[in-house]
JSON list of N, CA and C in Angstrom, two decimals:
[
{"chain": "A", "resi": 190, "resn": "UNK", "atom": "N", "xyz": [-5.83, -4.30, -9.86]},
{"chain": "A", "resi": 190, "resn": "UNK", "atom": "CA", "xyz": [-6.26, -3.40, -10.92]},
{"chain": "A", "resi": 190, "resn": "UNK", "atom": "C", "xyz": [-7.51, -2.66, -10.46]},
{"chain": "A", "resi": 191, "resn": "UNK", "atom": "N", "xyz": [-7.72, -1.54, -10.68]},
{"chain": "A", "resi": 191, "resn": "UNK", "atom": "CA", "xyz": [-8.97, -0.88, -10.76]},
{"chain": "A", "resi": 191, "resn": "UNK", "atom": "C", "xyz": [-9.34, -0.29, -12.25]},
{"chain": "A", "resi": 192, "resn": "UNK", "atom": "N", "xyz": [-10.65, -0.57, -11.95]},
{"chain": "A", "resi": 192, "resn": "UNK", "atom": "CA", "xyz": [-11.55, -0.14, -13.23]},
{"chain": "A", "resi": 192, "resn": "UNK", "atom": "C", "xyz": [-12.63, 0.40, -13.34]},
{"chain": "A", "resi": 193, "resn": "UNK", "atom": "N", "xyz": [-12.36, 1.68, -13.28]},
{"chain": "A", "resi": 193, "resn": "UNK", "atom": "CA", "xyz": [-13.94, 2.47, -12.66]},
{"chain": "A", "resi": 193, "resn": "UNK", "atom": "C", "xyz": [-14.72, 2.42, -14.63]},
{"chain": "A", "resi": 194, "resn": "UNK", "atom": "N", "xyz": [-15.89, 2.80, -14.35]},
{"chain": "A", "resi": 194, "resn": "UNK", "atom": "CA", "xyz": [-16.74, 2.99, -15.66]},
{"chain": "A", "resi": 194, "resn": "UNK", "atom": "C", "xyz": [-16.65, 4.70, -16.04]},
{"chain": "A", "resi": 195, "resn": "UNK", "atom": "N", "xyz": [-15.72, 5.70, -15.06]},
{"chain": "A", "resi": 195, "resn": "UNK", "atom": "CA", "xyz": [-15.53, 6.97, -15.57]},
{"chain": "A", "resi": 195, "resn": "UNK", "atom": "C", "xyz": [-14.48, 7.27, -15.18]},
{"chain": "A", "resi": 196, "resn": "UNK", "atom": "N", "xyz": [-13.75, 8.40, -15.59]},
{"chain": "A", "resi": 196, "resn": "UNK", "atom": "CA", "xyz": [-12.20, 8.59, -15.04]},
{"chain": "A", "resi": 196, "resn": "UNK", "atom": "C", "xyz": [-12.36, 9.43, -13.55]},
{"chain": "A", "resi": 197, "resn": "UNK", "atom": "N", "xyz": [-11.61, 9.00, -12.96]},
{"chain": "A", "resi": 197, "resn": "UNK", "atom": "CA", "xyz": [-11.93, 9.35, -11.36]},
{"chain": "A", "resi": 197, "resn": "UNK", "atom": "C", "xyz": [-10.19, 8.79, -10.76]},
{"chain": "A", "resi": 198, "resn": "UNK", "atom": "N", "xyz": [-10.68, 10.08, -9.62]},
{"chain": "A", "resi": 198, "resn": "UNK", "atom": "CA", "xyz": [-9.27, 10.31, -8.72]},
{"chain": "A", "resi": 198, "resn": "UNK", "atom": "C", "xyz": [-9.67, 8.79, -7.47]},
{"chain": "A", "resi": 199, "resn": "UNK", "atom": "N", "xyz": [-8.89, 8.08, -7.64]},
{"chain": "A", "resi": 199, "resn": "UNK", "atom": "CA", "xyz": [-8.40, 7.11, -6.31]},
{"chain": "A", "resi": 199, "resn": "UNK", "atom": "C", "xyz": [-7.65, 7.13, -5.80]},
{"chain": "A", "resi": 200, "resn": "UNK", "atom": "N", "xyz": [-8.49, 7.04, -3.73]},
{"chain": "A", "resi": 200, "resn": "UNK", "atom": "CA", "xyz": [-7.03, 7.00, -3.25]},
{"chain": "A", "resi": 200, "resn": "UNK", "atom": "C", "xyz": [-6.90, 5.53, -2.71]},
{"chain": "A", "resi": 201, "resn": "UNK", "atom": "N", "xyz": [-5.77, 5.04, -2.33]},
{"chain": "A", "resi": 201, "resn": "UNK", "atom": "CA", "xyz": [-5.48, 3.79, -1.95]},
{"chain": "A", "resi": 201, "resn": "UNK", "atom": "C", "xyz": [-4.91, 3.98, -0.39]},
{"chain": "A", "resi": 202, "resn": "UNK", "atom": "N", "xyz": [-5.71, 3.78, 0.80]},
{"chain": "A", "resi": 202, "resn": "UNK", "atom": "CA", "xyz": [-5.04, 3.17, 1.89]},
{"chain": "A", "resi": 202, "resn": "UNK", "atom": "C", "xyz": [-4.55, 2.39, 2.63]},
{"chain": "A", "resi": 203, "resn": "UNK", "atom": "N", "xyz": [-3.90, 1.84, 2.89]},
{"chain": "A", "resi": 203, "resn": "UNK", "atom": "CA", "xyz": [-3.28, 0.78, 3.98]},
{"chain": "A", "resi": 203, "resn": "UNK", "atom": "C", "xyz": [-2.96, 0.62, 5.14]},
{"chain": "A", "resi": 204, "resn": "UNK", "atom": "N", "xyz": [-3.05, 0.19, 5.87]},
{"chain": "A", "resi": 204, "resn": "UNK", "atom": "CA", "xyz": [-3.13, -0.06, 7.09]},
{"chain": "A", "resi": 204, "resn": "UNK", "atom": "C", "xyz": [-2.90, -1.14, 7.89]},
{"chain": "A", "resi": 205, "resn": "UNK", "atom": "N", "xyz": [-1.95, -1.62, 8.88]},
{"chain": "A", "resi": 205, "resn": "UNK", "atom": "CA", "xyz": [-1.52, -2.70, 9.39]},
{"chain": "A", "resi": 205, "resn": "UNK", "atom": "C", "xyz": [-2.57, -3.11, 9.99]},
{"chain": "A", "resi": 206, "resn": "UNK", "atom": "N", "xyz": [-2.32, -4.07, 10.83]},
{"chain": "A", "resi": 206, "resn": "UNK", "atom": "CA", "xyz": [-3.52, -4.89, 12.14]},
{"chain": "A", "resi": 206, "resn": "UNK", "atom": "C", "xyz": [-3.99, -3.92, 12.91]},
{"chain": "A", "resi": 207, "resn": "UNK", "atom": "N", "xyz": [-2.96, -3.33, 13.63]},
{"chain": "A", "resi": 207, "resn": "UNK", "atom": "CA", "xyz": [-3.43, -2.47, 14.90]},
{"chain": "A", "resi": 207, "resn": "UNK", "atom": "C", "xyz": [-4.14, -0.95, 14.09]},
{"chain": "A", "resi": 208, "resn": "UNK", "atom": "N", "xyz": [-4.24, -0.88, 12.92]},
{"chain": "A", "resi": 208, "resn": "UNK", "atom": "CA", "xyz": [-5.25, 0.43, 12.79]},
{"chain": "A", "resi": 208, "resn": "UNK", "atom": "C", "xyz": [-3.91, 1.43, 12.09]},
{"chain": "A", "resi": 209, "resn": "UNK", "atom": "N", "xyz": [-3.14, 1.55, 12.07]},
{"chain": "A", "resi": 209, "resn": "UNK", "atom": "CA", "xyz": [-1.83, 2.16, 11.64]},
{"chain": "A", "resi": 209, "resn": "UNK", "atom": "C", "xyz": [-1.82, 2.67, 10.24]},
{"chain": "A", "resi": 210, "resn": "UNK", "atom": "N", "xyz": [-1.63, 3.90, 9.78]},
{"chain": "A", "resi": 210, "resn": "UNK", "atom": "CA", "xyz": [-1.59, 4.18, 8.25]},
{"chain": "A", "resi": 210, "resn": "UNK", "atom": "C", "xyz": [-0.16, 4.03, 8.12]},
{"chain": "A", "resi": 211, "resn": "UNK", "atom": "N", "xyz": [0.20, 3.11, 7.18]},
{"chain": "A", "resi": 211, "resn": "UNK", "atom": "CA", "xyz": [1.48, 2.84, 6.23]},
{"chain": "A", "resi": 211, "resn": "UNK", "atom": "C", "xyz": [1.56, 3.01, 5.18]},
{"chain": "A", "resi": 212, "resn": "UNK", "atom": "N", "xyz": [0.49, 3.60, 4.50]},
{"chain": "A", "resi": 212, "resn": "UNK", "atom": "CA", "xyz": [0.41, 3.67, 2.84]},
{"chain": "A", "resi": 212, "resn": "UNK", "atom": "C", "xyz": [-0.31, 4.43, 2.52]},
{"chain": "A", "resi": 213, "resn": "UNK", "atom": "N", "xyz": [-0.42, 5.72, 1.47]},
{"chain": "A", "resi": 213, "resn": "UNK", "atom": "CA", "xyz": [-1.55, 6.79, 1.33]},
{"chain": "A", "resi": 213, "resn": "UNK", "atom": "C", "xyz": [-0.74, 7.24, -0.09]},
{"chain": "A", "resi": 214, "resn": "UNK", "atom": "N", "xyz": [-1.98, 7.02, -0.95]},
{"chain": "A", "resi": 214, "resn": "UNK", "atom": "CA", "xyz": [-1.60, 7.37, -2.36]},
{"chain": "A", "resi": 214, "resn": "UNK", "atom": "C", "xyz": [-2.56, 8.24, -3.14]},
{"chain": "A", "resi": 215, "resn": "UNK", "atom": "N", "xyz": [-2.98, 9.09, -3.66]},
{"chain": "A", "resi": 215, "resn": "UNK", "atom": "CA", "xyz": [-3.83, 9.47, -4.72]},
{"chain": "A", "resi": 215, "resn": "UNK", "atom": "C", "xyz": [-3.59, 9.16, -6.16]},
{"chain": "A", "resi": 216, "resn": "UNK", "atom": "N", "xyz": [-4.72, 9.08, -7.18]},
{"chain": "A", "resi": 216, "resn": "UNK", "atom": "CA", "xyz": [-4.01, 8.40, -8.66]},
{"chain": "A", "resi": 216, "resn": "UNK", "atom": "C", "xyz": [-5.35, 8.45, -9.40]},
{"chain": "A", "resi": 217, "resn": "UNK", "atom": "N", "xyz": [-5.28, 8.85, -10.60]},
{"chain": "A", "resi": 217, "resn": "UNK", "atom": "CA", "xyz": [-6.38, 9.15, -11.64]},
{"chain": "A", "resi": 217, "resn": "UNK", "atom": "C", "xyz": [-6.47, 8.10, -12.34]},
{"chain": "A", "resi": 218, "resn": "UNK", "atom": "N", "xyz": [-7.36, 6.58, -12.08]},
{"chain": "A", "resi": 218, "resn": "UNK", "atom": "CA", "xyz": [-8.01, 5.68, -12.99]},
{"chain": "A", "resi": 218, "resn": "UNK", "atom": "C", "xyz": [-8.98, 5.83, -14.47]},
{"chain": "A", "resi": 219, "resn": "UNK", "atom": "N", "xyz": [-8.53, 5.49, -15.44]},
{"chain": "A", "resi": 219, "resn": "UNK", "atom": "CA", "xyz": [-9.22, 5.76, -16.18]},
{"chain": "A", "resi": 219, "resn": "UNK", "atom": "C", "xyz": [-10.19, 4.68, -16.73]},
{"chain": "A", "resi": 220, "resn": "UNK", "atom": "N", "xyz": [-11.49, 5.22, -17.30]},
{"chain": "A", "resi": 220, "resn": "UNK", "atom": "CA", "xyz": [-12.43, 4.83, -17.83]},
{"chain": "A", "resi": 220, "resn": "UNK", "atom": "C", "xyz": [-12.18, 3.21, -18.53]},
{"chain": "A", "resi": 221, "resn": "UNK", "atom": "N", "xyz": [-12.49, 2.20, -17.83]},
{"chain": "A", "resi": 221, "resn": "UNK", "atom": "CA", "xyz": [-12.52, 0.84, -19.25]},
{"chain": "A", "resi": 221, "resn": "UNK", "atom": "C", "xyz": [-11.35, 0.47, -19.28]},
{"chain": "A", "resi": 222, "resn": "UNK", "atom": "N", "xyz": [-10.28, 1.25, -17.92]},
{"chain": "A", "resi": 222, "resn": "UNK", "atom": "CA", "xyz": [-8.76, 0.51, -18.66]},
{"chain": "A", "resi": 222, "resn": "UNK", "atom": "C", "xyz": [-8.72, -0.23, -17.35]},
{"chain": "A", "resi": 223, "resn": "UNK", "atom": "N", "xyz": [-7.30, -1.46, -17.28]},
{"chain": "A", "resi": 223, "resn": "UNK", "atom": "CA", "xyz": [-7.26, -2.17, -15.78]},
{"chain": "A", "resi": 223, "resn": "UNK", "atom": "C", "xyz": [-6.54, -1.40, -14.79]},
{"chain": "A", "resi": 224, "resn": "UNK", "atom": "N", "xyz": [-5.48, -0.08, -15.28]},
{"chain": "A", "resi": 224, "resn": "UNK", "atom": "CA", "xyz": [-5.04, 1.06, -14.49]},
{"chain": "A", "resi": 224, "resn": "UNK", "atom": "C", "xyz": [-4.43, 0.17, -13.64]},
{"chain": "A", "resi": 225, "resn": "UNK", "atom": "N", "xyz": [-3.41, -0.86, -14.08]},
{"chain": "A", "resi": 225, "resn": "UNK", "atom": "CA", "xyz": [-2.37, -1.72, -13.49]},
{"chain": "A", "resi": 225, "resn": "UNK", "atom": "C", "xyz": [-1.35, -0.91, -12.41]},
{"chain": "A", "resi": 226, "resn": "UNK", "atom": "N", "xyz": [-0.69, 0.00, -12.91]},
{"chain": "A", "resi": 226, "resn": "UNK", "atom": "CA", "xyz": [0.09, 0.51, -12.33]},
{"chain": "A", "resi": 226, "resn": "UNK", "atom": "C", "xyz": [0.08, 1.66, -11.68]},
{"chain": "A", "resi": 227, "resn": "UNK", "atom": "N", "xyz": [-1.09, 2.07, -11.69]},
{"chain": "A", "resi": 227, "resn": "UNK", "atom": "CA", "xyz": [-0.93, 3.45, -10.90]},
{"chain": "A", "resi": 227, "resn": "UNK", "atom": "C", "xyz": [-1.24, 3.42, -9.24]},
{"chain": "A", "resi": 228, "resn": "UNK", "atom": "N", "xyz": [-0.40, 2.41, -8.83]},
{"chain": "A", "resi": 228, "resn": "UNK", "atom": "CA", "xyz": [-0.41, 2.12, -7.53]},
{"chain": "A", "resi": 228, "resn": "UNK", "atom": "C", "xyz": [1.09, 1.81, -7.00]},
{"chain": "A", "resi": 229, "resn": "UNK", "atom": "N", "xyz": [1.89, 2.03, -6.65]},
{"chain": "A", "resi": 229, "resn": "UNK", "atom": "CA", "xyz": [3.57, 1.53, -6.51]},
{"chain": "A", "resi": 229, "resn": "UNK", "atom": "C", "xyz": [3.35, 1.11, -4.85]},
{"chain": "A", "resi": 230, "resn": "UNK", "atom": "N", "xyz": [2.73, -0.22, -4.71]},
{"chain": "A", "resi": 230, "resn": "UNK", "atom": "CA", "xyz": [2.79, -0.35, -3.05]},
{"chain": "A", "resi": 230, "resn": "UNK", "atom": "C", "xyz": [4.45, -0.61, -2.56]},
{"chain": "A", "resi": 231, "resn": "UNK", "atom": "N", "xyz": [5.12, 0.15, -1.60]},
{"chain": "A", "resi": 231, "resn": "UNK", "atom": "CA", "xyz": [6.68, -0.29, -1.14]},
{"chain": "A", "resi": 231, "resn": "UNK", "atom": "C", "xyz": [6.17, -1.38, -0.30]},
{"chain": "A", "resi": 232, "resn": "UNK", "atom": "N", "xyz": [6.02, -2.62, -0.84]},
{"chain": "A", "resi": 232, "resn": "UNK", "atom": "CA", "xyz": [5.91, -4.10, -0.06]},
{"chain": "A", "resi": 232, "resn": "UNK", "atom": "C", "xyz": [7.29, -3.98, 0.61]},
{"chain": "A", "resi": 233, "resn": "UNK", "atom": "N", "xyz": [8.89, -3.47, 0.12]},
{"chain": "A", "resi": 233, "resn": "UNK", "atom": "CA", "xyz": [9.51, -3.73, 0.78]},
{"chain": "A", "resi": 233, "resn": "UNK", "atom": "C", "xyz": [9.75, -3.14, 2.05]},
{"chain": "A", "resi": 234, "resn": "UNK", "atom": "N", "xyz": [8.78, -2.25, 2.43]},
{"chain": "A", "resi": 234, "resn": "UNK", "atom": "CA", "xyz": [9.02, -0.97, 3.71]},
{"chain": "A", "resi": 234, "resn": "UNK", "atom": "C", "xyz": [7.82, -1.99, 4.44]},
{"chain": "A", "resi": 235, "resn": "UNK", "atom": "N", "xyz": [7.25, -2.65, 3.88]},
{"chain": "A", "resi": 235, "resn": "UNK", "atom": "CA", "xyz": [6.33, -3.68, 4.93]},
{"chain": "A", "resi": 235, "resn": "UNK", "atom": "C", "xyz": [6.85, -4.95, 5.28]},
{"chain": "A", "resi": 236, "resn": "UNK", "atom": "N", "xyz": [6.78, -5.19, 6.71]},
{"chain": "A", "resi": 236, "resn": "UNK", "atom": "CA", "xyz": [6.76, -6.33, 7.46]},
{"chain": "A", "resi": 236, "resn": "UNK", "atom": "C", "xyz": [6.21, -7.01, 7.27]},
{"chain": "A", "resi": 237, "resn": "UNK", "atom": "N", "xyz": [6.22, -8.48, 7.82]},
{"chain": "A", "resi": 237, "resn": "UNK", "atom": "CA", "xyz": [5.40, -9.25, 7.62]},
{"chain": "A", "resi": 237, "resn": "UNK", "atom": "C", "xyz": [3.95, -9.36, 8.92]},
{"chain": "A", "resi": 238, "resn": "UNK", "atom": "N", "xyz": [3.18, -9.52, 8.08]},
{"chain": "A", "resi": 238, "resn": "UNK", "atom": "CA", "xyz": [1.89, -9.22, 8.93]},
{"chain": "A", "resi": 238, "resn": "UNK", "atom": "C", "xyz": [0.63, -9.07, 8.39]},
{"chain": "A", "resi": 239, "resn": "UNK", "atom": "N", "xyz": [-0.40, -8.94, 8.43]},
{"chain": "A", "resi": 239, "resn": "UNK", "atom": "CA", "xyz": [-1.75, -8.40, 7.77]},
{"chain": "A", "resi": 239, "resn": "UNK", "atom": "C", "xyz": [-1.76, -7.18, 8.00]},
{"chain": "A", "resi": 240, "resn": "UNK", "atom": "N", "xyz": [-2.46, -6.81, 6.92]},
{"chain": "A", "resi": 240, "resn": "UNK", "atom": "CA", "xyz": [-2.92, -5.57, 6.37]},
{"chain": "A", "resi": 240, "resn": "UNK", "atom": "C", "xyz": [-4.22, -5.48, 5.53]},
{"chain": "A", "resi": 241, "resn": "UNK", "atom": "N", "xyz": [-5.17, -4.24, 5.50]},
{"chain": "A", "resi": 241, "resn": "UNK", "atom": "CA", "xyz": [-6.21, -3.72, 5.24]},
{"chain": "A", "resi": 241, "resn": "UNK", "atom": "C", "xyz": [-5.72, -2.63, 4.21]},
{"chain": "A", "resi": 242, "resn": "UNK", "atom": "N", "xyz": [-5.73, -2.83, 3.22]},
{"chain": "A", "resi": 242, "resn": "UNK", "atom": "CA", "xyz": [-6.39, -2.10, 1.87]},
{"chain": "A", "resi": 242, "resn": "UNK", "atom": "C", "xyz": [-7.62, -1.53, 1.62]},
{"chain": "A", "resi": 243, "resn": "UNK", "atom": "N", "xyz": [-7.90, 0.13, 1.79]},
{"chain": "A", "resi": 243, "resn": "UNK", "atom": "CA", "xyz": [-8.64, 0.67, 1.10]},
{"chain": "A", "resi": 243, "resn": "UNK", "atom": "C", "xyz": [-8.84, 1.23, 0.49]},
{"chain": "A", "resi": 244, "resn": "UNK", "atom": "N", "xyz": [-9.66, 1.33, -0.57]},
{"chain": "A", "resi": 244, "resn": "UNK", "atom": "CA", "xyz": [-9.60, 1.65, -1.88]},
{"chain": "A", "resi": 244, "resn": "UNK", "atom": "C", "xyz": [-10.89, 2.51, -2.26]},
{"chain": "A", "resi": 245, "resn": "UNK", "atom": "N", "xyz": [-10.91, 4.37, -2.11]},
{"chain": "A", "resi": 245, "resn": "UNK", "atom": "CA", "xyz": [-11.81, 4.90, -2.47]},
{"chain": "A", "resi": 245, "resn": "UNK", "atom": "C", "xyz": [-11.94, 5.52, -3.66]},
{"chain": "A", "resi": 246, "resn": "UNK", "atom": "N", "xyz": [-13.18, 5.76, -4.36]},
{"chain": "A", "resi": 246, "resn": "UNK", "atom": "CA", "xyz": [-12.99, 6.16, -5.50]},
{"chain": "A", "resi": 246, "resn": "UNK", "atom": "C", "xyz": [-14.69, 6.83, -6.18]},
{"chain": "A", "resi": 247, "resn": "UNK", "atom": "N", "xyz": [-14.78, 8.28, -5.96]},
{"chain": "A", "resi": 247, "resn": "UNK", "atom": "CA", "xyz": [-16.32, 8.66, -6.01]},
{"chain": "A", "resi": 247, "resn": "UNK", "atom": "C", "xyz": [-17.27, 8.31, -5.10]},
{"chain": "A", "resi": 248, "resn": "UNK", "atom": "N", "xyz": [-18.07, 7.81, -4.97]},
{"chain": "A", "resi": 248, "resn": "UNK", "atom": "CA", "xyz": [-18.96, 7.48, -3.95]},
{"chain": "A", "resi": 248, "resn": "UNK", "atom": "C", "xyz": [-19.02, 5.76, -3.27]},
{"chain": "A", "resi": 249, "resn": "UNK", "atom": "N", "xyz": [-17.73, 5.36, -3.69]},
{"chain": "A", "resi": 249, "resn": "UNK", "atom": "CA", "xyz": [-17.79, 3.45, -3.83]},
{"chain": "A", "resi": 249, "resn": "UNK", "atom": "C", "xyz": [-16.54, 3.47, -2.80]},
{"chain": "A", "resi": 250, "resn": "UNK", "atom": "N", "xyz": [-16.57, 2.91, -2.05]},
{"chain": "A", "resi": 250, "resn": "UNK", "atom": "CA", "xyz": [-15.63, 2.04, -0.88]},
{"chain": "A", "resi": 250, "resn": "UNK", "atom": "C", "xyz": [-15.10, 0.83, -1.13]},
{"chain": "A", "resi": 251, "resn": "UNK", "atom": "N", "xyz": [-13.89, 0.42, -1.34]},
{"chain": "A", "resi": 251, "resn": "UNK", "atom": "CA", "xyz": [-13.60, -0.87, -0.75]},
{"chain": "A", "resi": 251, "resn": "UNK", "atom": "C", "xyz": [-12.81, -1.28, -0.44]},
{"chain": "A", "resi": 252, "resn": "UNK", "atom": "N", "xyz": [-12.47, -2.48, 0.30]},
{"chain": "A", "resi": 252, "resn": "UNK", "atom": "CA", "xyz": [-11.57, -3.43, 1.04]},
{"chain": "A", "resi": 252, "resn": "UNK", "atom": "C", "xyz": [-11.30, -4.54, 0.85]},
{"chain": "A", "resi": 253, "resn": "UNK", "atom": "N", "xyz": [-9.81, -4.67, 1.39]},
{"chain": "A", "resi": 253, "resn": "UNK", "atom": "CA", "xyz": [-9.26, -5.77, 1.19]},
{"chain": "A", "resi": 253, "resn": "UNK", "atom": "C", "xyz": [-8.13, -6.06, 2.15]},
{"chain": "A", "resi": 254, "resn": "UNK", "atom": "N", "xyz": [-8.17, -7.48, 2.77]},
{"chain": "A", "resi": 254, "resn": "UNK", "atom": "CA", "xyz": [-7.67, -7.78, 3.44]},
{"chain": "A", "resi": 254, "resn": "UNK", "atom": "C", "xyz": [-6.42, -9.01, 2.95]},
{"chain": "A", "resi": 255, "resn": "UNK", "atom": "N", "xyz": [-5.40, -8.38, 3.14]},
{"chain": "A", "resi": 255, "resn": "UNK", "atom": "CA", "xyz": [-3.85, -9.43, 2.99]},
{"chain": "A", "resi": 255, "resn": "UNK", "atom": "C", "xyz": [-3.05, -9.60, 3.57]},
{"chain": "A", "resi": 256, "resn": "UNK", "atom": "N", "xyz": [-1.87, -10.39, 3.03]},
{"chain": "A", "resi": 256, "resn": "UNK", "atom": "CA", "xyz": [-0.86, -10.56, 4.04]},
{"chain": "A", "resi": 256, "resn": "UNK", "atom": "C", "xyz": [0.76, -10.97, 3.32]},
{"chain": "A", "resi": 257, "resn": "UNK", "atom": "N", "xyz": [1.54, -10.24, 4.43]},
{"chain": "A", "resi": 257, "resn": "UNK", "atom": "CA", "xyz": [3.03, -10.31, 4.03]},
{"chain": "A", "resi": 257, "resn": "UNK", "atom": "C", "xyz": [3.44, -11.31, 4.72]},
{"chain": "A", "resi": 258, "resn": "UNK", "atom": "N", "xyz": [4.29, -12.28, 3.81]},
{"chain": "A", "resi": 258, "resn": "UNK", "atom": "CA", "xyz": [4.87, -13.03, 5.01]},
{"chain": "A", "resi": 258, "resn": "UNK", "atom": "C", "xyz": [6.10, -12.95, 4.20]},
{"chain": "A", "resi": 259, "resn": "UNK", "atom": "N", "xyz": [7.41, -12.90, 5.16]},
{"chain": "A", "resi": 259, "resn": "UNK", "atom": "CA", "xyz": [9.13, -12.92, 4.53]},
{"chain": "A", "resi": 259, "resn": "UNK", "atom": "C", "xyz": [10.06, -13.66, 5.21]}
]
């Protein structure tokens, strides 16, 4: 979920181990809500492996690191 404190454009990147973009989304979060769904990751077009999630949004960065296993 993201939850910014104003309505703002996020984008969501992804990226395998080796540095690779697999995922690139833009999406308008709104103010105070958990903005559950405005992300559709295709887990099924991903392998199993780690991956790096980033998540920009106004002047704030962040990351996250996970993993597929099937």
């Amino acid at each position: 979920s993201v939850m910014p404190t104003r309505d703002a454009e996020i984008e969501l990147a992804i990226y395998d181990i080796s540095g690779k973009l697999v995922y690139k989304h833009k999406a308008i979060a709104y103010a105070y809500l958990r903005n559950l769904d405005i992300f559709n990751i295709p887990s099924s077009r991903l392998g199993s492996g780690i991956y790096l999630a980033v998540i920009k949004g106004g002047d704030q960065t962040k990351s996250l690191r996970f993993g597929i296993e099937k």
